[in-house]
Amino acid sequence: MFRPQSGILVVVLIVGLHSYGHAENYVAVGGGMALADLETTNAGNIDLQNNVFFGAKFGHYVNSRQFNWLGWEVDLYRAQPNVKQQTISGSTNPTISGDIPGSVFAVYSAAFNALVRLTGYQSKIEPYVGIGIGLNIGNISGGNFPPEASFAPSFNILAGTRYYVTPNIAPFIEYKYNFAQFNFSRSDITADYRANLFMFGIAFHFGG
């Protein structure tokens, strides 16, 4: 979990150590709104709540004028799109048949993303796009669902823009689409998880 004291220390170290030029390594923290759904193989869609998520990134761009448009990042976040109270008809699965109460559903995601940016050494605005793979962990419990965790490979696509307030500090906005297929064996449910994530954050850059 990201602690405020840790964030203050990171800012002080980065700003104190570097003051010239766009740096090529970064750490970032942020959060935003996650809009997600679950599409099961035997009962159609399970409605999930819109929720606030938070996360962190650690990244690097190639420190070369020829390839400075190419980079990578490790992306970590947590969302909690809980299952809404709802009625599901036409299902033969007793866990998701008829009236089902709300349940706790949390998703932890870790991904490795390849990045391409549109940059110039004199530009403060830096659009970027990315694609990546990773691992999602879905935890579900409560209501009709017995407690269970499902581990699933995930796929990301993303696009965003950062703005360099200083050479070391860059707020950013980002959209990310995340997909994974969870298998909750105790509930006999296989479901495609799709999340649209709208993120605002701040990145702290330091030299490569």
PDB file of C-alpha atoms in Angstrom:
ATOM      1  CA  MET A   1       0.000   0.000   0.000  1.00  0.00           C
ATOM      2  CA  PHE A   2       1.265   3.474  -0.856  1.00  0.00           C
ATOM      3  CA  ARG A   3       1.839   5.544   2.304  1.00  0.00           C
ATOM      4  CA  PRO A   4       1.785   9.378   2.328  1.00  0.00           C
ATOM      5  CA  GLN A   5       5.140   9.472   4.162  1.00  0.00           C
ATOM      6  CA  SER A   6       6.714   7.361   1.413  1.00  0.00           C
ATOM      7  CA  GLY A   7       5.314   9.681  -1.245  1.00  0.00           C
ATOM      8  CA  ILE A   8       6.800  12.755   0.440  1.00  0.00           C
ATOM      9  CA  LEU A   9      10.205  11.049   0.659  1.00  0.00           C
ATOM     10  CA  VAL A  10      10.098  10.098  -3.036  1.00  0.00           C
ATOM     11  CA  VAL A  11       9.273  13.677  -4.054  1.00  0.00           C
ATOM     12  CA  VAL A  12      12.062  15.164  -1.945  1.00  0.00           C
ATOM     13  CA  LEU A  13      14.667  12.730  -3.271  1.00  0.00           C
ATOM     14  CA  ILE A  14      13.719  13.115  -6.916  1.00  0.00           C
ATOM     15  CA  VAL A  15      13.432  16.893  -6.968  1.00  0.00           C
ATOM     16  CA  GLY A  16      16.626  17.267  -4.970  1.00  0.00           C
ATOM     17  CA  LEU A  17      18.726  14.984  -7.160  1.00  0.00           C
ATOM     18  CA  HIS A  18      17.669  16.125 -10.633  1.00  0.00           C
ATOM     19  CA  SER A  19      16.884  19.504 -12.132  1.00  0.00           C
ATOM     20  CA  TYR A  20      17.824  19.512 -15.831  1.00  0.00           C
ATOM     21  CA  GLY A  21      16.142  17.936 -18.887  1.00  0.00           C
ATOM     22  CA  HIS A  22      13.403  15.351 -19.250  1.00  0.00           C
ATOM     23  CA  ALA A  23      14.457  12.344 -17.222  1.00  0.00           C
ATOM     24  CA  GLU A  24      13.974   8.788 -18.440  1.00  0.00           C
ATOM     25  CA  ASN A  25      12.905   6.856 -15.322  1.00  0.00           C
ATOM     26  CA  TYR A  26       9.734   7.493 -13.336  1.00  0.00           C
ATOM     27  CA  VAL A  27       7.498   6.400 -10.528  1.00  0.00           C
ATOM     28  CA  ALA A  28       3.853   7.423 -10.508  1.00  0.00           C
ATOM     29  CA  VAL A  29       0.818   7.193  -8.276  1.00  0.00           C
ATOM     30  CA  GLY A  30      -2.797   7.869  -9.090  1.00  0.00           C
ATOM     31  CA  GLY A  31      -6.372   6.760  -9.071  1.00  0.00           C
ATOM     32  CA  GLY A  32      -9.690   7.236 -10.765  1.00  0.00           C
ATOM     33  CA  MET A  33     -12.924   5.577 -11.820  1.00  0.00           C
ATOM     34  CA  ALA A  34     -13.234   1.934 -12.871  1.00  0.00           C
ATOM     35  CA  LEU A  35     -16.259   0.797 -14.900  1.00  0.00           C
ATOM     36  CA  ALA A  36     -16.326  -3.002 -15.084  1.00  0.00           C
ATOM     37  CA  ASP A  37     -18.550  -5.970 -15.885  1.00  0.00           C
ATOM     38  CA  LEU A  38     -18.491  -9.775 -15.700  1.00  0.00           C
ATOM     39  CA  GLU A  39     -19.877 -11.844 -18.559  1.00  0.00           C
ATOM     40  CA  THR A  40     -20.411 -15.445 -17.481  1.00  0.00           C
ATOM     41  CA  THR A  41     -20.610 -18.469 -19.755  1.00  0.00           C
ATOM     42  CA  ASN A  42     -23.843 -19.775 -18.208  1.00  0.00           C
ATOM     43  CA  ALA A  43     -25.788 -16.748 -16.918  1.00  0.00           C
ATOM     44  CA  GLY A  44     -24.979 -13.738 -19.071  1.00  0.00           C
ATOM     45  CA  ASN A  45     -23.824 -10.506 -17.439  1.00  0.00           C
ATOM     46  CA  ILE A  46     -23.369  -9.968 -13.714  1.00  0.00           C
ATOM     47  CA  ASP A  47     -23.724  -6.271 -12.940  1.00  0.00           C
ATOM     48  CA  LEU A  48     -20.834  -4.706 -11.015  1.00  0.00           C
ATOM     49  CA  GLN A  49     -20.641  -1.419  -9.171  1.00  0.00           C
ATOM     50  CA  ASN A  50     -18.669   1.513 -10.564  1.00  0.00           C
ATOM     51  CA  ASN A  51     -15.835   2.174  -8.144  1.00  0.00           C
ATOM     52  CA  VAL A  52     -12.757   4.220  -7.362  1.00  0.00           C
ATOM     53  CA  PHE A  53      -9.405   2.473  -7.891  1.00  0.00           C
ATOM     54  CA  PHE A  54      -5.822   3.406  -7.010  1.00  0.00           C
ATOM     55  CA  GLY A  55      -2.428   2.254  -8.190  1.00  0.00           C
ATOM     56  CA  ALA A  56       1.241   2.868  -8.910  1.00  0.00           C
ATOM     57  CA  LYS A  57       3.615   2.647 -11.884  1.00  0.00           C
ATOM     58  CA  PHE A  58       7.369   2.212 -12.303  1.00  0.00           C
ATOM     59  CA  GLY A  59       8.749   2.925 -15.760  1.00  0.00           C
ATOM     60  CA  HIS A  60      11.697   3.651 -18.024  1.00  0.00           C
ATOM     61  CA  TYR A  61      12.233   5.129 -21.489  1.00  0.00           C
ATOM     62  CA  VAL A  62      15.263   4.288 -23.628  1.00  0.00           C
ATOM     63  CA  ASN A  63      17.837   6.960 -22.865  1.00  0.00           C
ATOM     64  CA  SER A  64      18.795   7.662 -26.477  1.00  0.00           C
ATOM     65  CA  ARG A  65      17.734  10.359 -28.950  1.00  0.00           C
ATOM     66  CA  GLN A  66      17.215   7.701 -31.610  1.00  0.00           C
ATOM     67  CA  PHE A  67      14.929   5.464 -29.520  1.00  0.00           C
ATOM     68  CA  ASN A  68      13.689   7.811 -26.765  1.00  0.00           C
ATOM     69  CA  TRP A  69      10.113   7.198 -27.955  1.00  0.00           C
ATOM     70  CA  LEU A  70      10.229   3.585 -26.700  1.00  0.00           C
ATOM     71  CA  GLY A  71       9.700   2.529 -23.084  1.00  0.00           C
ATOM     72  CA  TRP A  72       8.195   0.082 -20.619  1.00  0.00           C
ATOM     73  CA  GLU A  73       6.486   0.135 -17.241  1.00  0.00           C
ATOM     74  CA  VAL A  74       5.293  -2.099 -14.433  1.00  0.00           C
ATOM     75  CA  ASP A  75       1.693  -1.185 -13.560  1.00  0.00           C
ATOM     76  CA  LEU A  76      -0.019  -2.145 -10.273  1.00  0.00           C
ATOM     77  CA  TYR A  77      -3.539  -1.296  -9.174  1.00  0.00           C
ATOM     78  CA  ARG A  78      -6.463  -2.374  -7.009  1.00  0.00           C
ATOM     79  CA  ALA A  79     -10.164  -1.984  -7.806  1.00  0.00           C
ATOM     80  CA  GLN A  80     -13.283  -3.165  -5.971  1.00  0.00           C
ATOM     81  CA  PRO A  81     -16.205  -3.467  -8.420  1.00  0.00           C
ATOM     82  CA  ASN A  82     -18.535  -5.230  -5.985  1.00  0.00           C
ATOM     83  CA  VAL A  83     -21.381  -7.386  -7.308  1.00  0.00           C
ATOM     84  CA  LYS A  84     -24.664  -5.467  -7.233  1.00  0.00           C
ATOM     85  CA  GLN A  85     -27.837  -6.873  -5.737  1.00  0.00           C
ATOM     86  CA  GLN A  86     -29.758  -8.090  -8.793  1.00  0.00           C
ATOM     87  CA  THR A  87     -32.055 -10.702 -10.319  1.00  0.00           C
ATOM     88  CA  ILE A  88     -30.679 -13.145 -12.884  1.00  0.00           C
ATOM     89  CA  SER A  89     -33.057 -15.329 -14.866  1.00  0.00           C
ATOM     90  CA  GLY A  90     -32.389 -18.268 -17.161  1.00  0.00           C
ATOM     91  CA  SER A  91     -29.449 -19.668 -15.188  1.00  0.00           C
ATOM     92  CA  THR A  92     -29.145 -23.281 -14.062  1.00  0.00           C
ATOM     93  CA  ASN A  93     -26.366 -22.346 -11.626  1.00  0.00           C
ATOM     94  CA  PRO A  94     -27.904 -21.905  -8.126  1.00  0.00           C
ATOM     95  CA  THR A  95     -25.169 -19.433  -7.145  1.00  0.00           C
ATOM     96  CA  ILE A  96     -26.301 -16.946  -9.806  1.00  0.00           C
ATOM     97  CA  SER A  97     -29.946 -17.793 -10.280  1.00  0.00           C
ATOM     98  CA  GLY A  98     -32.918 -15.682  -9.245  1.00  0.00           C
ATOM     99  CA  ASP A  99     -32.409 -12.944  -6.661  1.00  0.00           C
ATOM    100  CA  ILE A 100     -28.762 -12.646  -5.630  1.00  0.00           C
ATOM    101  CA  PRO A 101     -27.564 -10.293  -2.906  1.00  0.00           C
ATOM    102  CA  GLY A 102     -24.604  -7.983  -3.289  1.00  0.00           C
ATOM    103  CA  SER A 103     -21.143  -9.469  -2.821  1.00  0.00           C
ATOM    104  CA  VAL A 104     -17.618  -8.206  -2.294  1.00  0.00           C
ATOM    105  CA  PHE A 105     -15.465  -8.457  -5.426  1.00  0.00           C
ATOM    106  CA  ALA A 106     -11.915  -7.056  -5.461  1.00  0.00           C
ATOM    107  CA  VAL A 107      -9.440  -7.159  -8.345  1.00  0.00           C
ATOM    108  CA  TYR A 108      -5.669  -6.826  -7.989  1.00  0.00           C
ATOM    109  CA  SER A 109      -3.738  -6.295 -11.219  1.00  0.00           C
ATOM    110  CA  ALA A 110      -0.034  -6.403 -12.082  1.00  0.00           C
ATOM    111  CA  ALA A 111       1.072  -5.825 -15.680  1.00  0.00           C
ATOM    112  CA  PHE A 112       4.101  -5.190 -17.857  1.00  0.00           C
ATOM    113  CA  ASN A 113       3.320  -2.614 -20.560  1.00  0.00           C
ATOM    114  CA  ALA A 114       5.350  -1.638 -23.618  1.00  0.00           C
ATOM    115  CA  LEU A 115       5.029   2.107 -24.334  1.00  0.00           C
ATOM    116  CA  VAL A 116       5.433   4.429 -27.313  1.00  0.00           C
ATOM    117  CA  ARG A 117       5.422   8.207 -26.766  1.00  0.00           C
ATOM    118  CA  LEU A 118       5.333  11.281 -28.982  1.00  0.00           C
ATOM    119  CA  THR A 119       8.039  13.465 -27.534  1.00  0.00           C
ATOM    120  CA  GLY A 120      10.513  16.251 -28.102  1.00  0.00           C
ATOM    121  CA  TYR A 121      13.230  17.414 -25.781  1.00  0.00           C
ATOM    122  CA  GLN A 122      11.640  20.889 -25.662  1.00  0.00           C
ATOM    123  CA  SER A 123       8.006  19.766 -25.379  1.00  0.00           C
ATOM    124  CA  LYS A 124       6.092  19.797 -22.085  1.00  0.00           C
ATOM    125  CA  ILE A 125       3.124  17.800 -23.414  1.00  0.00           C
ATOM    126  CA  GLU A 126       3.792  14.103 -24.038  1.00  0.00           C
ATOM    127  CA  PRO A 127       1.070  11.770 -25.417  1.00  0.00           C
ATOM    128  CA  TYR A 128       1.696   8.031 -25.155  1.00  0.00           C
ATOM    129  CA  VAL A 129       0.083   4.664 -25.917  1.00  0.00           C
ATOM    130  CA  GLY A 130       0.822   1.185 -24.645  1.00  0.00           C
ATOM    131  CA  ILE A 131      -0.028  -2.500 -24.695  1.00  0.00           C
ATOM    132  CA  GLY A 132       0.757  -5.148 -22.117  1.00  0.00           C
ATOM    133  CA  ILE A 133       0.149  -8.453 -20.401  1.00  0.00           C
ATOM    134  CA  GLY A 134      -0.004  -9.337 -16.744  1.00  0.00           C
ATOM    135  CA  LEU A 135      -1.835 -11.129 -13.953  1.00  0.00           C
ATOM    136  CA  ASN A 136      -5.187 -10.337 -12.341  1.00  0.00           C
ATOM    137  CA  ILE A 137      -6.326 -11.748  -9.002  1.00  0.00           C
ATOM    138  CA  GLY A 138     -10.075 -11.684  -8.419  1.00  0.00           C
ATOM    139  CA  ASN A 139     -11.348 -12.164  -4.862  1.00  0.00           C
ATOM    140  CA  ILE A 140     -15.064 -12.761  -4.381  1.00  0.00           C
ATOM    141  CA  SER A 141     -17.023 -13.444  -1.174  1.00  0.00           C
ATOM    142  CA  GLY A 142     -20.357 -12.874   0.505  1.00  0.00           C
ATOM    143  CA  GLY A 143     -23.928 -13.240  -0.632  1.00  0.00           C
ATOM    144  CA  ASN A 144     -24.281 -16.432  -2.686  1.00  0.00           C
ATOM    145  CA  PHE A 145     -20.550 -16.665  -3.365  1.00  0.00           C
ATOM    146  CA  PRO A 146     -18.236 -18.759  -1.164  1.00  0.00           C
ATOM    147  CA  PRO A 147     -14.903 -16.996  -0.531  1.00  0.00           C
ATOM    148  CA  GLU A 148     -12.528 -17.678  -3.414  1.00  0.00           C
ATOM    149  CA  ALA A 149      -9.601 -16.186  -5.328  1.00  0.00           C
ATOM    150  CA  SER A 150      -9.030 -16.684  -9.048  1.00  0.00           C
ATOM    151  CA  PHE A 151      -5.701 -16.021 -10.794  1.00  0.00           C
ATOM    152  CA  ALA A 152      -5.941 -15.123 -14.485  1.00  0.00           C
ATOM    153  CA  PRO A 153      -3.651 -13.789 -17.234  1.00  0.00           C
ATOM    154  CA  SER A 154      -4.638 -10.256 -18.235  1.00  0.00           C
ATOM    155  CA  PHE A 155      -4.368  -7.985 -21.261  1.00  0.00           C
ATOM    156  CA  ASN A 156      -4.037  -4.171 -21.267  1.00  0.00           C
ATOM    157  CA  ILE A 157      -4.285  -1.419 -23.825  1.00  0.00           C
ATOM    158  CA  LEU A 158      -3.818   2.191 -22.721  1.00  0.00           C
ATOM    159  CA  ALA A 159      -3.431   5.770 -23.884  1.00  0.00           C
ATOM    160  CA  GLY A 160      -2.634   8.938 -21.987  1.00  0.00           C
ATOM    161  CA  THR A 161      -0.965  12.322 -21.857  1.00  0.00           C
ATOM    162  CA  ARG A 162       1.471  13.752 -19.340  1.00  0.00           C
ATOM    163  CA  TYR A 163       2.395  17.404 -18.841  1.00  0.00           C
ATOM    164  CA  TYR A 164       5.799  18.382 -17.453  1.00  0.00           C
ATOM    165  CA  VAL A 165       5.200  21.087 -14.841  1.00  0.00           C
ATOM    166  CA  THR A 166       8.925  20.826 -14.141  1.00  0.00           C
ATOM    167  CA  PRO A 167      11.524  18.489 -15.716  1.00  0.00           C
ATOM    168  CA  ASN A 168      10.892  16.115 -12.789  1.00  0.00           C
ATOM    169  CA  ILE A 169       7.148  16.408 -12.091  1.00  0.00           C
ATOM    170  CA  ALA A 170       4.471  15.481 -14.630  1.00  0.00           C
ATOM    171  CA  PRO A 171       0.732  15.113 -13.877  1.00  0.00           C
ATOM    172  CA  PHE A 172      -0.990  12.738 -16.295  1.00  0.00           C
ATOM    173  CA  ILE A 173      -4.389  11.489 -17.416  1.00  0.00           C
ATOM    174  CA  GLU A 174      -4.840   7.978 -18.783  1.00  0.00           C
ATOM    175  CA  TYR A 175      -7.421   5.559 -20.121  1.00  0.00           C
ATOM    176  CA  LYS A 176      -6.805   1.817 -19.763  1.00  0.00           C
ATOM    177  CA  TYR A 177      -8.783  -1.244 -20.877  1.00  0.00           C
ATOM    178  CA  ASN A 178      -8.121  -4.415 -18.877  1.00  0.00           C
ATOM    179  CA  PHE A 179      -9.348  -7.920 -19.738  1.00  0.00           C
ATOM    180  CA  ALA A 180      -9.061 -11.247 -17.896  1.00  0.00           C
ATOM    181  CA  GLN A 181     -11.049 -14.473 -17.656  1.00  0.00           C
ATOM    182  CA  PHE A 182     -11.715 -15.614 -14.096  1.00  0.00           C
ATOM    183  CA  ASN A 183     -12.649 -19.151 -13.107  1.00  0.00           C
ATOM    184  CA  PHE A 184     -14.391 -19.393  -9.722  1.00  0.00           C
ATOM    185  CA  SER A 185     -14.551 -23.177  -9.351  1.00  0.00           C
ATOM    186  CA  ARG A 186     -16.350 -23.186  -5.977  1.00  0.00           C
ATOM    187  CA  SER A 187     -19.218 -21.262  -7.594  1.00  0.00           C
ATOM    188  CA  ASP A 188     -18.915 -23.083 -10.948  1.00  0.00           C
ATOM    189  CA  ILE A 189     -18.515 -19.753 -12.752  1.00  0.00           C
ATOM    190  CA  THR A 190     -16.256 -18.821 -15.658  1.00  0.00           C
ATOM    191  CA  ALA A 191     -16.499 -15.135 -16.494  1.00  0.00           C
ATOM    192  CA  ASP A 192     -14.833 -12.549 -18.723  1.00  0.00           C
ATOM    193  CA  TYR A 193     -13.804  -9.489 -16.701  1.00  0.00           C
ATOM    194  CA  ARG A 194     -13.672  -6.235 -18.666  1.00  0.00           C
ATOM    195  CA  ALA A 195     -12.719  -2.954 -17.046  1.00  0.00           C
ATOM    196  CA  ASN A 196     -12.520   0.580 -18.413  1.00  0.00           C
ATOM    197  CA  LEU A 197     -10.242   2.614 -16.136  1.00  0.00           C
ATOM    198  CA  PHE A 198      -9.985   6.410 -16.188  1.00  0.00           C
ATOM    199  CA  MET A 199      -6.955   7.539 -14.202  1.00  0.00           C
ATOM    200  CA  PHE A 200      -5.461  10.825 -13.027  1.00  0.00           C
ATOM    201  CA  GLY A 201      -2.089  10.871 -11.310  1.00  0.00           C
ATOM    202  CA  ILE A 202       1.328  12.397 -10.940  1.00  0.00           C
ATOM    203  CA  ALA A 203       4.676  11.010 -12.084  1.00  0.00           C
ATOM    204  CA  PHE A 204       8.053  11.797 -10.533  1.00  0.00           C
ATOM    205  CA  HIS A 205      10.876  11.570 -13.076  1.00  0.00           C
ATOM    206  CA  PHE A 206      14.565  11.050 -12.463  1.00  0.00           C
ATOM    207  CA  GLY A 207      17.629  10.555 -14.619  1.00  0.00           C
ATOM    208  CA  GLY A 208      18.454   7.439 -16.574  1.00  0.00           C
TER     209      GLY A 208
END
